[in-house]
Short mmCIF file of C-alpha atoms in Angstrom, two decimals:
data_model
loop_
_atom_site.label_atom_id
_atom_site.label_comp_id
_atom_site.label_asym_id
_atom_site.label_seq_id
_atom_site.Cartn_x
_atom_site.Cartn_y
_atom_site.Cartn_z
CA MET A 453 -4.89 -23.61 32.53
CA SER A 454 -6.65 -20.36 31.63
CA LEU A 455 -10.37 -19.97 31.14
CA GLN A 456 -12.01 -17.34 28.95
CA VAL A 457 -15.71 -16.89 28.32
CA PHE A 458 -16.97 -15.32 25.11
CA SER A 459 -20.47 -14.53 23.94
CA TYR A 460 -22.14 -15.88 20.82
CA GLN A 461 -25.57 -14.32 20.23
CA ASN A 462 -25.71 -13.42 23.95
CA ASN A 463 -24.86 -17.01 24.98
CA PRO A 464 -21.68 -17.52 27.06
CA ILE A 465 -19.24 -20.13 25.76
CA ALA A 466 -16.19 -21.10 27.82
CA PHE A 467 -12.77 -21.73 26.24
CA SER A 468 -10.07 -23.44 28.30
CA GLN A 469 -6.47 -23.22 27.14
CA LYS A 470 -3.39 -25.14 28.19
CA ASP A 471 -1.48 -27.21 25.62
CA SER A 472 -4.56 -27.08 23.40
CA VAL A 473 -7.94 -25.39 23.50
CA MET A 474 -10.94 -27.15 25.03
CA ILE A 475 -14.45 -25.75 24.55
CA ASN A 476 -17.61 -26.33 26.56
CA ALA A 477 -19.81 -28.27 24.12
CA ASN A 478 -23.01 -27.90 26.14
CA GLN A 479 -22.72 -24.14 25.93
CA MET A 480 -21.98 -24.43 22.20
CA ALA A 481 -25.17 -26.44 21.62
CA LYS A 482 -27.47 -24.23 23.70
CA PRO A 483 -28.06 -21.42 21.12
CA PHE A 484 -29.18 -24.05 18.60
CA GLY A 485 -31.38 -26.10 20.92
CA LYS A 486 -29.48 -29.32 20.21
CA LEU A 487 -27.97 -32.06 22.38
CA VAL A 488 -24.26 -32.83 22.42
CA SER A 489 -25.01 -36.56 22.61
CA ASN A 490 -26.80 -36.46 19.25
CA PHE A 491 -23.47 -35.50 17.72
CA THR A 492 -21.05 -37.61 19.76
CA LYS A 493 -22.98 -40.86 19.35
CA THR A 494 -22.84 -40.83 15.54
CA GLU A 495 -20.55 -43.36 13.88
CA GLN A 496 -18.74 -40.66 11.94
CA THR A 497 -17.95 -38.72 15.14
CA GLN A 498 -16.65 -41.88 16.85
CA TYR A 499 -14.34 -42.56 13.91
CA PHE A 500 -13.12 -38.95 14.05
CA ILE A 501 -12.37 -39.18 17.79
CA ASP A 502 -10.39 -42.40 17.27
CA ALA A 503 -8.43 -40.86 14.40
CA LEU A 504 -7.73 -37.74 16.45
CA CYS A 505 -6.36 -39.77 19.35
CA LYS A 506 -4.12 -41.87 17.10
CA GLN A 507 -2.90 -38.99 14.94
CA TYR A 508 -1.87 -36.75 17.85
CA SER A 509 -1.26 -39.37 20.55
CA LEU A 510 -4.09 -38.04 22.68
CA LYS A 511 -6.09 -39.75 25.40
CA ASN A 512 -9.86 -39.97 25.00
CA SER A 513 -10.20 -37.60 27.96
CA GLU A 514 -8.06 -35.06 26.10
CA VAL A 515 -10.51 -35.12 23.19
CA LEU A 516 -13.85 -35.48 24.94
CA LEU A 517 -14.11 -34.82 28.67
CA SER A 518 -17.18 -34.86 30.91
CA VAL A 519 -16.90 -32.70 34.02
CA ASN A 520 -19.44 -33.13 36.79
CA GLY A 521 -19.69 -30.43 39.41
CA GLY A 522 -17.20 -27.70 40.06
CA SER A 523 -17.27 -24.23 38.56
CA ASN A 524 -17.13 -25.41 34.92
CA PRO A 525 -19.28 -28.53 34.52
CA GLY A 526 -20.28 -30.01 31.19
CA THR A 527 -18.85 -31.82 28.20
CA TRP A 528 -15.58 -30.34 26.97
CA MET A 529 -14.22 -30.93 23.46
CA HIS A 530 -10.74 -30.68 22.00
CA GLN A 531 -10.49 -27.73 19.60
CA LYS A 532 -10.49 -29.92 16.48
CA LEU A 533 -13.53 -31.90 17.60
CA ALA A 534 -15.22 -28.67 18.73
CA ILE A 535 -14.81 -27.12 15.29
CA LYS A 536 -16.32 -30.23 13.72
CA PHE A 537 -19.19 -29.99 16.22
CA ALA A 538 -19.63 -26.29 15.40
CA ALA A 539 -19.88 -27.16 11.70
CA TRP A 540 -22.59 -29.69 12.57
CA LEU A 541 -24.48 -26.92 14.40
CA SER A 542 -24.05 -24.05 11.91
CA PRO A 543 -21.53 -22.96 9.22
CA GLU A 544 -21.51 -19.40 10.59
CA PHE A 545 -20.90 -20.70 14.10
CA GLU A 546 -18.08 -22.89 12.80
CA LEU A 547 -16.28 -19.81 11.46
CA TRP A 548 -16.79 -17.97 14.74
CA VAL A 549 -15.33 -20.87 16.77
CA TYR A 550 -12.46 -21.28 14.30
CA ASP A 551 -11.53 -17.59 14.64
CA ARG A 552 -11.62 -17.73 18.44
CA VAL A 553 -9.42 -20.85 18.55
CA GLU A 554 -6.96 -19.43 16.03
CA GLU A 555 -6.58 -16.19 17.98
CA LEU A 556 -6.12 -18.02 21.26
CA LEU A 557 -3.40 -20.25 19.82
CA LEU A 558 -1.59 -17.36 18.13
CA THR A 559 -1.78 -14.72 20.85
CA GLY A 560 -2.98 -16.49 23.96
CA LYS A 561 -6.02 -14.24 23.96
CA THR A 562 -8.83 -13.05 21.74
CA GLU A 563 -10.10 -9.52 21.32
CA ILE A 564 -13.77 -10.55 21.12
CA ARG A 565 -15.38 -9.47 24.37
CA HIS A 566 -18.15 -7.29 25.67
CA LYS A 567 -17.21 -3.68 26.27
CA SER A 568 -18.35 -1.89 29.37
CA PRO A 569 -20.64 1.15 29.05
CA ALA A 570 -17.74 3.33 30.18
CA GLU A 571 -15.51 1.97 27.39
CA ILE A 572 -18.24 2.51 24.79
CA ILE A 573 -18.75 6.12 25.95
CA GLU A 574 -14.98 6.73 25.95
CA GLU A 575 -14.58 5.35 22.42
CA GLY A 576 -17.51 7.47 21.23
CA TYR A 577 -15.94 10.56 22.79
CA LYS A 578 -12.58 9.83 21.16
CA LEU A 579 -14.23 9.31 17.76
CA ALA A 580 -16.19 12.56 18.09
CA LEU A 581 -13.01 14.39 19.11
CA GLN A 582 -11.22 13.03 16.04
CA GLU A 583 -14.08 14.21 13.80
CA VAL A 584 -13.97 17.71 15.33
CA THR A 585 -10.18 17.87 14.94
CA LEU A 586 -10.41 16.77 11.30
CA TYR A 587 -13.14 19.36 10.62
CA LYS A 588 -11.00 22.13 12.15
CA GLU A 589 -8.00 21.11 10.03
CA GLN A 590 -10.11 21.11 6.86
CA LEU A 591 -11.59 24.50 7.76
CA GLN A 592 -8.13 25.96 8.39
CA LEU A 593 -6.94 24.60 5.05
CA ALA A 594 -9.95 26.08 3.25
CA ASN A 595 -9.43 29.49 4.90
CA SER A 596 -5.74 29.38 4.04
CA THR A 597 -6.56 28.62 0.39
CA ILE A 598 -9.07 31.48 0.24
CA LYS A 599 -6.54 33.93 1.70
CA GLU A 600 -3.87 32.73 -0.70
CA GLN A 601 -6.08 33.09 -3.77
CA ALA A 602 -7.82 36.33 -2.72
CA PRO A 603 -5.19 38.63 -4.32
CA LYS A 604 -5.44 36.69 -7.58
CA VAL A 605 -9.23 36.93 -7.60
CA GLU A 606 -9.07 40.65 -6.85
CA TYR A 607 -6.63 41.17 -9.72
CA PHE A 608 -8.78 39.33 -12.23
CA GLU A 609 -11.91 41.14 -11.08
CA LYS A 610 -10.21 44.48 -11.63
CA VAL A 611 -9.12 43.47 -15.12
CA ILE A 612 -12.46 42.07 -16.21
CA ASP A 613 -14.67 44.63 -14.48
CA SER A 614 -12.95 47.45 -16.30
CA LYS A 615 -15.68 49.65 -17.83
CA SER A 616 -13.72 49.91 -21.05
CA LEU A 617 -14.05 46.18 -21.75
CA ILE A 618 -17.32 44.45 -22.58
CA PRO A 619 -17.91 40.67 -22.76
CA SER A 620 -19.61 39.21 -25.83
CA SER A 621 -22.61 38.12 -23.78
CA VAL A 622 -23.47 41.75 -22.92
CA ILE A 623 -23.35 42.86 -26.54
CA ALA A 624 -25.32 39.80 -27.66
CA ASP A 625 -27.99 40.53 -25.06
CA HIS A 626 -28.69 43.85 -26.83
CA PHE A 627 -29.79 41.77 -29.81
CA GLY A 628 -31.75 39.36 -27.63
CA GLU A 629 -29.31 36.57 -28.42
CA SER A 630 -26.47 34.59 -26.84
CA ALA A 631 -22.71 35.00 -27.09
CA GLN A 632 -22.62 31.86 -29.27
CA TRP A 633 -24.98 33.54 -31.75
CA LEU A 634 -22.86 36.69 -31.79
CA HIS A 635 -19.64 34.77 -32.47
CA LYS A 636 -21.35 32.84 -35.27
CA GLU A 637 -22.58 36.06 -36.91
CA LEU A 638 -19.17 37.68 -36.63
CA LYS A 639 -17.45 34.58 -38.00
CA THR A 640 -19.82 34.53 -40.99
CA ARG A 641 -18.79 38.12 -41.73
CA GLY A 642 -15.08 37.35 -41.38
CA VAL A 643 -14.61 39.38 -38.21
CA VAL A 644 -13.54 36.60 -35.82
CA TRP A 645 -12.31 33.03 -35.90
CA LYS A 646 -11.51 30.50 -33.22
CA VAL A 647 -7.90 29.78 -32.25
CA GLY A 648 -7.09 27.40 -29.39
CA GLY A 649 -10.63 27.62 -28.07
CA VAL A 650 -10.61 31.45 -28.04
CA TRP A 651 -12.50 33.72 -30.42
CA VAL A 652 -10.02 36.27 -31.82
CA LEU A 653 -10.20 38.98 -34.45
CA THR A 654 -9.09 38.09 -37.95
CA ALA A 655 -6.06 39.79 -39.48
CA LYS A 656 -8.29 42.38 -41.16
CA TYR A 657 -9.65 43.68 -37.84
CA LYS A 658 -7.08 42.80 -35.18
CA ASP A 659 -5.30 46.17 -35.24
CA LYS A 660 -8.40 48.36 -35.17
CA GLY A 661 -8.76 48.46 -31.39
CA TYR A 662 -12.06 46.58 -31.37
CA ALA A 663 -11.16 43.93 -28.78
CA GLU A 664 -8.62 42.70 -26.25
CA ILE A 665 -7.80 39.25 -24.91
CA LYS A 666 -7.82 39.05 -21.11
CA PRO A 667 -7.49 36.17 -18.63
CA PHE A 668 -10.80 34.85 -17.29
CA PRO A 669 -10.72 33.22 -13.82
CA TYR A 670 -12.66 30.06 -12.93
CA TYR A 671 -12.48 27.22 -10.42
CA ASP A 672 -11.91 23.63 -11.53
CA THR A 673 -13.67 20.60 -10.03
CA LEU A 674 -11.04 20.41 -7.27
CA GLY A 675 -11.64 24.01 -6.22
CA ASN A 676 -8.37 25.30 -7.67
CA LEU A 677 -8.30 28.74 -9.26
CA LYS A 678 -7.58 28.50 -12.99
CA THR A 679 -7.57 30.96 -15.89
CA LYS A 680 -8.31 30.87 -19.57
CA ASN A 681 -8.14 33.61 -22.18
CA GLN A 682 -11.30 35.31 -23.37
CA THR A 683 -11.99 38.13 -25.82
CA TYR A 684 -13.52 41.35 -24.48
CA TRP A 685 -14.75 44.22 -26.65
CA THR A 686 -13.87 47.88 -26.37
CA GLU A 687 -16.50 50.60 -26.73
CA LYS A 688 -15.21 51.11 -30.25
CA GLY A 689 -15.70 47.40 -30.94
CA ARG A 690 -19.22 47.48 -29.52
CA MET A 691 -20.18 50.34 -31.85
CA PHE A 692 -18.62 48.46 -34.76
CA ILE A 693 -20.74 45.37 -34.04
CA HIS A 694 -23.94 47.42 -33.70
CA ASN A 695 -23.27 49.06 -37.05
CA LEU A 696 -22.35 45.74 -38.65
CA LEU A 697 -25.27 43.55 -37.61
CA PRO A 698 -28.88 44.00 -38.80
CA GLU A 699 -30.85 46.56 -36.81
CA SER A 700 -33.84 44.20 -36.87
CA LYS A 701 -32.03 42.01 -34.39
CA ALA A 702 -31.46 44.79 -31.88
CA ALA A 703 -33.80 44.84 -28.90
#
């Protein structure tokens, strides 16, 4: 026979296991301030004990046993009666007892026990070490991604920062307006139209050297480098726009 003691709300409760599990009922009742006799003397409990003995060919002492003296005194209950007693005490306690009994029957032990301060410190150290390791891995991955994409970024910056190409927003700012306003004005005058989300010159102006389409880099929500085409104006195109649009709009 093996004896294991577990804690429920800081109250020790002994479980004894051999062919079945027996539980110390006095210790079960203590957290709730109730007497075991108030449960065992009820007519319903007596009927249950009789049925339990008949159903499983058990002796009364194998269902309800009083132990006087020794290292484990008290009233001990068969697991099935103990679960019924636990339900009488508290539904939450019933589930706790049920889980302990189930684990004991399946594995011969239960993992619910108090951990020593040394174990708690060791587990905390291991968890912290795992967090540090994960952080280092994520940092290495981020640095690797930056190094991998750096040549691409440098290439796009060189293309877009070319002094010979001017974004619409810069030209629009001369008029005190936005790029959206500029595109609308140019569209009204038949200079540009939108194709696949990109403003491009119409057939009348596309071969005059006013603008070029270049890739524009950006990062998506996942941090991946992406590109989309965007129209940039040449110096010749900038002069054309300034001559085309009303001077009253110029800053």
